[in-house]
Structures are given as structure tokens and as C-alpha cells.
Tab-separated table of C-alpha atoms and ligand atoms in Angstrom:
chain	number	residue	atom	x	y	z
A	19	MET	CA	218.819	42.538	78.074
A	20	THR	CA	219.172	41.345	74.922
A	21	ALA	CA	220.475	42.546	71.561
A	22	THR	CA	217.276	41.383	69.552
A	23	LYS	CA	215.805	44.967	69.223
A	24	PHE	CA	219.165	45.974	67.486
A	25	THR	CA	220.027	45.515	63.542
A	26	PRO	CA	222.259	42.637	63.425
A	27	ARG	CA	225.850	45.015	62.867
A	28	VAL	CA	229.650	43.730	63.258
A	29	PHE	CA	232.161	46.296	64.551
A	30	SER	CA	235.872	45.335	64.395
A	31	GLY	CA	238.924	47.061	63.996
A	32	ILE	CA	242.451	46.905	63.435
A	33	LYS	CA	245.454	48.894	64.681
A	34	PRO	CA	247.764	50.859	61.775
A	35	SER	CA	250.816	50.310	63.894
A	36	GLY	CA	253.677	47.995	62.507
A	37	GLY	CA	251.841	46.000	59.543
A	38	LEU	CA	249.607	43.246	59.375
A	39	THR	CA	250.469	39.714	60.574
A	40	LEU	CA	249.051	36.157	59.819
A	41	GLY	CA	247.266	36.537	63.494
A	42	ASN	CA	245.661	39.610	62.254
A	43	TYR	CA	244.692	37.758	59.116
A	44	LEU	CA	243.312	34.575	60.603
A	45	GLY	CA	241.835	35.886	63.922
A	46	ALA	CA	240.319	38.662	62.212
A	47	ILE	CA	240.332	39.757	58.610
A	48	LYS	CA	239.539	36.278	57.470
A	49	ARG	CA	236.297	36.065	59.501
A	50	TRP	CA	235.172	39.512	58.564
A	51	VAL	CA	235.463	38.868	54.992
A	52	ASP	CA	233.213	35.708	56.053
A	53	MET	CA	230.665	37.790	58.047
A	54	GLN	CA	229.948	40.100	54.940
A	55	GLY	CA	226.734	39.451	53.282
A	56	PRO	CA	223.155	39.313	54.026
A	57	SER	CA	223.257	38.632	57.674
A	58	PHE	CA	224.867	41.545	58.701
A	59	GLU	CA	225.820	45.404	58.064
A	60	THR	CA	229.684	44.938	58.535
A	61	VAL	CA	231.424	47.851	59.792
A	62	TYR	CA	235.532	47.663	59.824
A	63	CYS	CA	237.789	50.328	60.924
A	64	VAL	CA	241.380	51.673	60.721
A	65	VAL	CA	241.921	52.476	64.449
A	66	ASP	CA	244.503	55.198	64.163
A	67	LEU	CA	243.599	56.977	67.412
A	68	HIS	CA	244.112	53.479	68.932
A	69	ALA	CA	247.537	53.212	67.420
A	70	ILE	CA	248.910	56.693	68.744
A	71	THR	CA	248.393	55.616	72.592
A	72	VAL	CA	252.430	54.615	71.694
A	73	TRP	CA	254.516	56.373	69.787
A	74	GLN	CA	253.862	56.695	66.276
A	75	ASP	CA	255.700	58.678	63.751
A	76	PRO	CA	253.980	60.502	61.654
A	77	LYS	CA	254.541	59.707	57.807
A	78	ASP	CA	254.641	56.296	59.121
A	79	LEU	CA	251.099	56.384	60.645
A	80	ARG	CA	249.762	57.152	57.643
A	81	ASP	CA	251.289	54.991	55.505
A	82	GLY	CA	250.440	52.367	57.809
A	83	THR	CA	246.630	53.050	58.091
A	84	ARG	CA	246.908	53.072	54.412
A	85	GLU	CA	248.629	49.953	54.355
A	86	VAL	CA	245.889	48.192	56.636
A	87	ALA	CA	243.339	49.044	54.761
A	88	ALA	CA	245.105	47.736	51.572
A	89	GLY	CA	245.395	44.575	53.341
A	90	MET	CA	241.754	44.218	53.894
A	91	LEU	CA	240.555	45.334	50.566
A	92	ALA	CA	243.324	42.662	49.028
A	93	SER	CA	241.997	39.750	51.676
A	94	GLY	CA	238.357	40.624	50.477
A	95	ILE	CA	236.667	43.427	52.752
A	96	ASP	CA	234.341	45.019	49.764
A	97	PRO	CA	233.919	48.490	50.305
A	98	GLU	CA	230.485	48.240	48.404
A	99	LYS	CA	229.608	45.527	50.814
A	100	SER	CA	231.340	46.661	54.413
A	101	ILE	CA	231.728	50.318	55.659
A	102	LEU	CA	235.751	50.629	55.677
A	103	PHE	CA	237.147	53.854	57.218
A	104	ASN	CA	240.055	55.171	59.411
A	105	GLN	CA	238.533	55.735	62.743
A	106	SER	CA	240.087	59.289	62.726
A	107	GLN	CA	237.998	60.590	59.819
A	108	VAL	CA	234.617	60.092	62.535
A	109	PRO	CA	235.180	62.159	65.505
A	110	GLU	CA	232.404	60.896	67.193
A	111	HIS	CA	234.380	57.928	68.107
A	112	ALA	CA	236.555	60.579	70.885
A	113	GLU	CA	233.720	62.188	71.451
A	114	LEU	CA	231.638	58.860	72.879
A	115	ALA	CA	235.241	57.700	74.434
A	116	TRP	CA	234.807	60.998	76.972
A	117	ILE	CA	231.315	59.898	77.989
A	118	PHE	CA	232.521	56.319	78.514
A	119	ASN	CA	235.539	57.547	80.724
A	120	CYS	CA	232.956	59.449	82.968
A	121	VAL	CA	230.888	55.827	82.908
A	122	ALA	CA	233.614	53.293	83.447
A	123	ARG	CA	235.647	52.728	86.699
A	124	VAL	CA	239.535	53.043	87.315
A	125	GLY	CA	238.875	49.506	88.990
A	126	TRP	CA	237.627	47.958	85.458
A	127	MET	CA	240.369	49.926	83.828
A	128	ASN	CA	243.152	48.451	86.483
A	129	ARG	CA	242.083	44.638	85.453
A	130	MET	CA	242.666	45.150	82.181
A	131	THR	CA	245.775	42.629	81.307
A	132	GLN	CA	246.571	44.245	77.998
A	133	PHE	CA	247.542	47.642	80.014
A	134	LYS	CA	249.414	45.459	82.065
A	135	ASP	CA	251.245	43.424	79.498
A	136	LYS	CA	251.974	46.417	77.485
A	137	ALA	CA	252.823	49.327	80.205
A	138	GLY	CA	254.840	46.754	81.970
A	139	SER	CA	254.888	47.363	86.001
A	140	GLY	CA	256.449	49.879	88.406
A	141	LYS	CA	258.101	52.878	87.060
A	142	ASP	CA	257.628	52.145	83.682
A	143	ALA	CA	253.802	51.620	84.040
A	144	GLU	CA	253.759	55.411	84.969
A	145	LYS	CA	255.587	56.318	81.748
A	146	ALA	CA	252.612	55.150	79.793
A	147	SER	CA	249.935	57.573	78.267
A	148	LEU	CA	246.795	58.280	79.767
A	149	GLY	CA	245.623	57.160	76.336
A	150	LEU	CA	246.924	53.541	76.776
A	151	TYR	CA	245.043	53.561	80.078
A	152	ALA	CA	241.927	54.678	78.688
A	153	TYR	CA	242.205	52.521	75.534
A	154	PRO	CA	239.577	50.098	76.463
A	155	SER	CA	236.877	52.687	76.660
A	156	LEU	CA	237.691	54.345	73.247
A	157	MET	CA	237.369	50.692	71.907
A	158	ALA	CA	233.821	50.123	73.683
A	159	ALA	CA	233.062	53.733	72.299
A	160	ASP	CA	234.106	52.194	68.368
A	161	ILE	CA	231.603	49.719	68.984
A	162	LEU	CA	228.480	51.005	70.530
A	163	LEU	CA	229.196	53.912	68.057
A	164	TYR	CA	227.687	51.955	65.542
A	165	HIS	CA	225.146	49.897	68.292
A	166	ALA	CA	226.634	47.185	66.735
A	167	THR	CA	225.837	43.453	68.246
A	168	HIS	CA	228.587	41.420	66.975
A	169	VAL	CA	232.553	41.838	67.207
A	170	PRO	CA	234.806	39.573	65.719
A	171	VAL	CA	238.331	39.471	67.544
A	172	GLY	CA	240.857	37.280	68.088
A	173	GLU	CA	241.184	35.796	71.954
A	174	ASP	CA	243.474	38.917	73.352
A	175	GLN	CA	240.574	41.385	72.405
A	176	LYS	CA	237.626	39.126	74.606
A	177	GLN	CA	238.462	41.290	77.581
A	178	HIS	CA	238.298	44.140	76.189
A	179	VAL	CA	234.791	43.571	74.276
A	180	GLU	CA	233.818	42.227	77.831
A	181	LEU	CA	234.212	45.444	79.705
A	182	THR	CA	232.201	47.289	76.203
A	183	ARG	CA	229.284	45.394	77.922
A	184	ASP	CA	230.213	46.260	81.260
A	185	ILE	CA	230.107	49.979	80.526
A	186	ALA	CA	226.790	49.815	77.964
A	187	ALA	CA	225.469	48.008	80.982
A	188	LYS	CA	226.413	50.590	83.620
A	189	PHE	CA	225.259	53.484	81.042
A	190	ASN	CA	222.309	51.794	80.454
A	191	HIS	CA	221.341	51.211	84.195
A	192	ASP	CA	222.437	54.536	85.374
A	193	PHE	CA	220.339	56.816	82.985
A	194	GLY	CA	217.549	54.184	83.039
A	195	VAL	CA	217.614	53.253	79.234
A	196	ASP	CA	217.759	50.374	77.082
A	197	PHE	CA	220.410	52.412	74.844
A	198	PHE	CA	223.380	50.309	74.091
A	199	PRO	CA	223.133	46.779	73.138
A	200	LEU	CA	225.453	44.340	75.131
A	201	ALA	CA	227.508	43.358	72.236
A	202	THR	CA	228.913	39.511	71.990
A	203	PRO	CA	232.203	38.904	71.108
A	204	VAL	CA	232.349	36.370	68.019
A	205	ILE	CA	235.694	34.490	68.919
A	206	GLU	CA	235.609	31.129	67.237
A	207	GLY	CA	237.681	28.460	64.870
A	208	PRO	CA	241.148	27.606	64.976
A	209	GLY	CA	242.511	30.880	64.127
A	210	MET	CA	241.678	32.919	67.226
A	211	ARG	CA	244.690	32.492	68.594
A	212	VAL	CA	247.805	32.389	66.274
A	213	MET	CA	251.066	32.050	68.643
A	214	ASN	CA	254.829	33.099	67.795
A	215	LEU	CA	256.864	30.779	65.574
A	216	ARG	CA	259.584	30.679	68.054
A	217	ASP	CA	257.566	30.221	71.186
A	218	GLY	CA	254.280	28.467	71.158
A	219	SER	CA	253.543	29.796	74.552
A	220	LYS	CA	253.451	33.414	73.416
A	221	LYS	CA	251.151	35.084	71.202
A	222	MET	CA	252.299	36.063	67.371
A	223	SER	CA	252.450	39.989	67.210
A	224	LYS	CA	253.252	42.583	64.953
A	225	SER	CA	255.811	43.974	68.274
A	226	GLY	CA	258.108	40.574	68.636
A	227	GLU	CA	261.893	40.989	68.863
A	228	SER	CA	262.743	38.841	65.828
A	229	ASP	CA	261.017	38.734	62.459
A	230	MET	CA	261.157	34.522	62.210
A	231	GLU	CA	258.485	34.876	65.010
A	232	ARG	CA	255.853	36.096	62.658
A	233	ILE	CA	254.587	35.767	59.375
A	234	ASN	CA	254.041	39.784	57.725
A	235	MET	CA	251.357	40.092	55.321
A	236	THR	CA	253.759	41.374	53.024
A	237	ASP	CA	256.335	38.733	53.165
A	238	ASP	CA	256.931	37.057	49.860
A	239	ALA	CA	256.671	33.338	49.210
A	240	ASP	CA	260.679	32.386	49.789
A	241	THR	CA	260.235	34.401	53.087
A	242	ILE	CA	256.838	32.773	53.998
A	243	SER	CA	258.385	29.201	53.255
A	244	LYS	CA	261.367	29.609	55.285
A	245	LYS	CA	260.049	30.783	58.331
A	246	PHE	CA	257.393	27.868	58.561
A	247	LYS	CA	259.879	25.586	57.786
A	248	LYS	CA	262.488	26.669	60.532
A	249	ALA	CA	259.387	27.220	62.781
A	250	LYS	CA	260.271	25.959	66.425
A	251	THR	CA	258.551	22.679	67.100
A	252	ASP	CA	259.187	19.288	69.412
A	253	PRO	CA	260.764	16.263	67.919
A	254	GLU	CA	257.670	13.701	67.772
A	255	PRO	CA	255.971	13.623	64.585
A	256	LEU	CA	251.773	15.005	64.166
A	257	PRO	CA	249.810	12.681	66.520
A	258	GLU	CA	246.965	10.359	65.308
A	259	THR	CA	244.289	12.399	67.204
A	260	VAL	CA	243.725	16.097	68.287
A	261	GLU	CA	243.782	15.269	71.548
A	262	GLY	CA	247.557	14.269	71.119
A	263	LEU	CA	248.100	17.956	70.665
A	264	SER	CA	247.279	18.993	74.045
A	265	SER	CA	250.593	19.688	75.685
A	266	ARG	CA	252.609	20.397	72.650
A	267	PRO	CA	252.311	24.227	71.752
A	268	GLU	CA	254.364	24.644	68.600
A	269	ALA	CA	253.114	21.455	67.078
A	270	LYS	CA	249.413	22.811	67.847
A	271	ASN	CA	249.880	26.020	66.806
A	272	LEU	CA	250.860	24.731	63.118
A	273	VAL	CA	247.905	22.357	63.062
A	274	ASP	CA	245.512	25.438	64.126
A	275	ILE	CA	247.572	27.533	61.090
A	276	TYR	CA	246.950	24.769	58.264
A	277	ALA	CA	243.562	24.533	59.690
A	278	ALA	CA	242.610	28.570	59.588
A	279	LEU	CA	244.085	28.750	56.222
A	280	SER	CA	242.341	25.680	54.734
A	281	ASN	CA	239.100	25.995	56.274
A	282	MET	CA	239.265	22.827	58.059
A	283	THR	CA	239.171	21.778	61.969
A	284	ALA	CA	242.048	20.716	63.466
A	285	GLU	CA	240.636	16.814	63.505
A	286	GLN	CA	240.343	17.115	59.975
A	287	VAL	CA	244.284	18.325	59.240
A	288	ILE	CA	245.227	15.719	62.029
A	289	ALA	CA	243.248	13.108	60.001
A	290	GLN	CA	244.797	14.058	56.615
A	291	TYR	CA	248.422	13.884	58.353
A	292	PRO	CA	248.096	11.370	60.939
A	293	GLY	CA	251.611	10.447	62.199
A	294	ALA	CA	253.455	12.598	59.630
A	295	GLY	CA	256.699	13.934	60.296
A	296	TRP	CA	257.583	17.565	60.083
A	297	GLY	CA	260.055	17.264	56.937
A	298	THR	CA	256.340	16.600	55.625
A	299	PHE	CA	253.845	18.596	57.275
A	300	LYS	CA	256.133	21.844	57.460
A	301	PRO	CA	256.743	21.962	53.307
A	302	ALA	CA	252.726	20.979	53.152
A	303	LEU	CA	252.041	24.210	55.544
A	304	ALA	CA	254.345	26.581	53.581
A	305	ASP	CA	252.826	25.462	50.560
A	306	LEU	CA	249.324	26.263	51.627
A	307	ALA	CA	250.587	29.569	53.220
A	308	VAL	CA	252.166	30.808	50.166
A	309	ASP	CA	249.042	29.712	48.158
A	310	LYS	CA	246.827	31.623	50.344
A	311	LEU	CA	248.965	34.767	51.314
A	312	ALA	CA	250.965	35.219	48.387
A	313	PRO	CA	248.066	37.192	46.633
A	314	ILE	CA	247.156	39.051	49.170
A	315	SER	CA	250.502	40.351	49.395
A	316	THR	CA	250.834	41.265	45.558
A	317	GLU	CA	247.091	42.387	45.643
A	318	MET	CA	248.331	44.726	48.614
A	319	LYS	CA	251.229	46.327	46.504
A	320	ARG	CA	249.303	46.883	43.694
A	321	LEU	CA	246.382	48.811	45.981
A	322	MET	CA	249.661	50.736	47.882
A	323	ALA	CA	250.614	52.302	44.250
A	324	ASP	CA	247.137	54.280	44.419
A	325	LYS	CA	247.409	55.835	47.591
A	326	ALA	CA	245.083	58.724	46.547
A	327	GLU	CA	242.446	55.613	45.792
A	328	ILE	CA	242.601	54.437	49.164
A	329	ASP	CA	242.494	57.748	50.720
A	330	ARG	CA	239.181	58.199	48.451
A	331	LEU	CA	237.771	54.843	49.616
A	332	LEU	CA	238.523	55.811	53.094
A	333	ALA	CA	236.890	59.241	53.124
A	334	ARG	CA	233.845	57.642	51.454
A	335	GLY	CA	233.692	54.838	54.502
A	336	ALA	CA	234.005	57.943	56.701
A	337	GLU	CA	230.893	59.436	55.305
A	338	ARG	CA	229.120	56.554	55.420
A	339	ALA	CA	229.807	55.676	59.041
A	340	ARG	CA	228.928	59.051	59.951
A	341	GLU	CA	225.380	58.371	58.738
A	342	ILE	CA	225.113	55.732	61.465
A	343	ALA	CA	227.615	57.382	64.326
A	344	THR	CA	225.904	60.541	64.341
A	345	PRO	CA	222.148	60.108	65.464
A	346	ILE	CA	223.384	57.776	67.943
A	347	LEU	CA	226.030	60.237	69.305
A	348	ARG	CA	222.872	62.711	69.622
A	349	GLN	CA	220.529	60.927	71.596
A	350	THR	CA	223.570	60.063	73.515
A	351	TYR	CA	224.237	63.214	74.530
A	352	ASP	CA	220.367	63.843	75.347
A	353	ILE	CA	220.034	61.143	77.538
A	354	VAL	CA	222.829	62.153	79.516
A	355	GLY	CA	221.744	66.077	79.546
A	356	LEU	CA	224.290	68.028	77.373
A	357	LEU	CA	222.338	70.834	75.873
A	358	ARG	CA	222.225	70.933	72.467
A	359	SER	CA	221.015	74.251	70.684
B	417	TYM	P1	245.127	44.320	67.181
B	417	TYM	O1	245.190	45.544	66.238
B	417	TYM	O2	246.037	44.154	68.122
B	417	TYM	O3	244.716	43.128	65.764
B	417	TYM	C1	243.748	43.594	65.210
B	417	TYM	C2	242.781	42.099	65.095
B	417	TYM	O4	243.859	40.987	65.211
B	417	TYM	C3	243.594	40.189	66.055
B	417	TYM	N1	244.748	39.669	66.291
B	417	TYM	C4	245.145	37.756	66.609
B	417	TYM	N2	243.951	36.904	66.334
B	417	TYM	C5	244.998	35.528	66.535
B	417	TYM	N3	245.744	35.640	66.685
B	417	TYM	C6	246.714	36.529	66.965
B	417	TYM	N4	248.225	36.416	67.224
B	417	TYM	C7	246.343	37.605	67.123
B	417	TYM	N5	246.873	39.053	66.671
B	417	TYM	C8	246.286	39.956	66.778
B	417	TYM	C9	242.894	41.005	67.493
B	417	TYM	O5	242.406	39.694	68.296
B	417	TYM	C10	242.441	42.216	66.735
B	417	TYM	O6	240.927	41.150	66.352
B	417	TYM	N6	242.034	46.924	70.531
B	417	TYM	C11	241.946	46.248	69.157
B	417	TYM	C12	241.584	47.041	68.116
B	417	TYM	C13	240.044	47.509	68.306
B	417	TYM	C14	238.825	46.655	68.183
B	417	TYM	C15	238.042	47.992	68.571
B	417	TYM	C16	239.081	45.761	67.539
B	417	TYM	C17	239.577	49.142	68.600
B	417	TYM	N7	238.712	48.870	68.921
B	417	TYM	C18	236.700	47.765	68.478
B	417	TYM	C19	237.281	45.254	67.916
B	417	TYM	C20	236.405	46.329	68.098
B	417	TYM	C21	243.681	45.934	68.807
B	417	TYM	O7	244.333	46.423	69.400
B	417	TYM	O8	243.724	45.008	68.058
């Protein structure tokens, strides 16, 4: 089955736990901004129901939800062009997730690497919430509730989007329908896997131990500069060609970040700085990052000063989201045989 009978529609989401990082920006939000326009309807969500799969302080969760929304708005998500809302204001997500819990197989969930990473193993895994285990079927519901055809995510989410395709295919097959599209993961460009600044073998994440490992979207100019200048590298200068980065994860990461921030390819960055030492490249990267990120963090602060306005925008987004979601959920219930009087 192809996705051609479906309206080209983008869905993607971000968890409001622990603030936004440069990884979220380059791997997701910046690319979401670029997808706004005539080719797609775009639906972007602050996935608060996903956040509570691990403990969240209620006040921090509310503020974190607003902060992520502010980060999206400040980065250029336009609430007129896109539907922007928080997940819990559209209860259909949780309802469709239940149906998908009954479609997905335990064996599929057992293969999810992110659950294994987050839950640990042995006794630790037994203490993980049931929600964390079922998380990928809620994610499938997020996407399929809108019949989304394209899902722009960072590389770490690839397995979840593939599982979404498996759930859609099994649902269609079990009920003999052609109802849910097989959504395409859109994972491209140099920002799809931003690595930790202290260890190039690990992903940059909000939960890493040291703040020096990551750039937060709320960091000020001095902090951004300091973090890039102190980023771990090897002692070699930049290579003359991009192939020379292949076994140098930290160097590759900094080149990729430069490329993603400046809308260039890694090849173009290397062509601009062939053989450059870190004393040249790191300050150039720090300046570029400050140039691109400081206006976003300033705008985030401005938006966060008016929480009522953010809440109003999210409520309006949720109403628009439900206009798409409600009929799709109703049809799903009918297909499954759930009686609606
Ligand atoms: P989350 O909140 O962990 O991350 C949000 C988005 O940011 C991307 N990302 C990165 N990209 C590149 N390099 C990094 N270091 C990096 N860190 C994070 C993620 O790939 C993601 O695109 N399960 C999802 C949220 C979700 C979702 C969805 C996404 C829920 N429902 C439906 C798409 C469609 C998550 O935890 O993302």
C-alpha cells in the first residue's frame, strides 16, 4: 500500500521533560520549520503524555510544556501555518493508543532499544512504568490519528516510526481495510544525530550527567561559547576531505553541527576550513551558534513572560487538531466494532 490516497501531512512531537537541547533543535524543530508551506499540512505536538512515562513534578511539567511550546514558536513554528498543541488536550491520542496496544505484539515492544536504554535491565527494568513500555504504541497513535504521511525526527526515533508502520499494516490487514497510511520517517541532513560534546559516541540528550555535554536552548551567549570551546576533540586538525572524519566522532560532530546550523553540507564546511586547527574552527563554530541560537533564546524568554498567551495558542491548536482527529478515531471505532449509539 502506498500513502498516495492520503493528504500529505506531517506530524511530529517533542517531550516536555527537562528543556530543549541543540539536538532537539537541529534534529527536529529546525526541520519542522522548513517543512511548513504549501507541500504539507503540518501538525506539531508537545507530547506531555509521553513525558509522564517517567516521573514528572506536576508544576515542572506544566512549565516545561509551555517552555517547549515557546521554543517551537521562537524557532519559527507559525501557529497560523501549523497546528501546535499539547497532546493531553486531545484525548483521542490516548484512546487510539489503547486500540494500538491491542494491535501491537509484546515481542515488538521487547525489541525497542530505547525502552531497554531507559529502563535498564534486570530488577531495574521491572521498576519501569507500564507506560514506558507501551510508549511506542502511543507514539503510533500520535502519528496515525492524523493519518500523517511524513514524520520528521532525529535518528534515535527511527525504530519507533518503523514500529508505527508495522502497527498500521497489521491494523489494515487484521480488519481488511486500507485505513492507516504507512508513514515515512524523514531523517535527513547533518543534524539528525547530534552527539554529546564530551563523548562523541553518545547522543546529546537532556538527561546527560554534565551540563557541559549539551547546549540548552536557554543557554546564554557566553555559556554557548564556553561549551563549544571546551568541547572534546582529538588533537588532529580538520581533514582536507569529509572522508577523513569517519573515525573521528568528536570532530565529525562539530563539523555536522556547523553544517546543520549554517544550512551547509559537511563537505562544504570542510571545503571552507580544510586543515584548520581547533583554535580556528571552535571559535568560528561558537560564533555561528551564538548568532543562530541567541535570538531564539531571547524570544523564548519574551514568550514565557506571557503564559496565558501560550496557553491560549495551545488550546486553539488543540481545537484544530481535534477537527482532524475526532473523525479518524470515530472511523477507527467503527472498523473495530466498538458500538457508538
Ligand atoms: P524527544 O522528545 O526525545 O526528542 C524530540 C525530537 O528531537 C530529536 N532529537 C535529536 N535529534 C538529533 N540529535 C539529538 N541528539 C537529538 N535528541 C533528540 C528526536 O529524534 C525527536 O525527533 N518519542 C519522541 C516524541 C514523540 C514523537 C511522536 C515524535 C512522541 N510522539 C510522534 C514523532 C512523532 C521523543 O521522545 O522525542
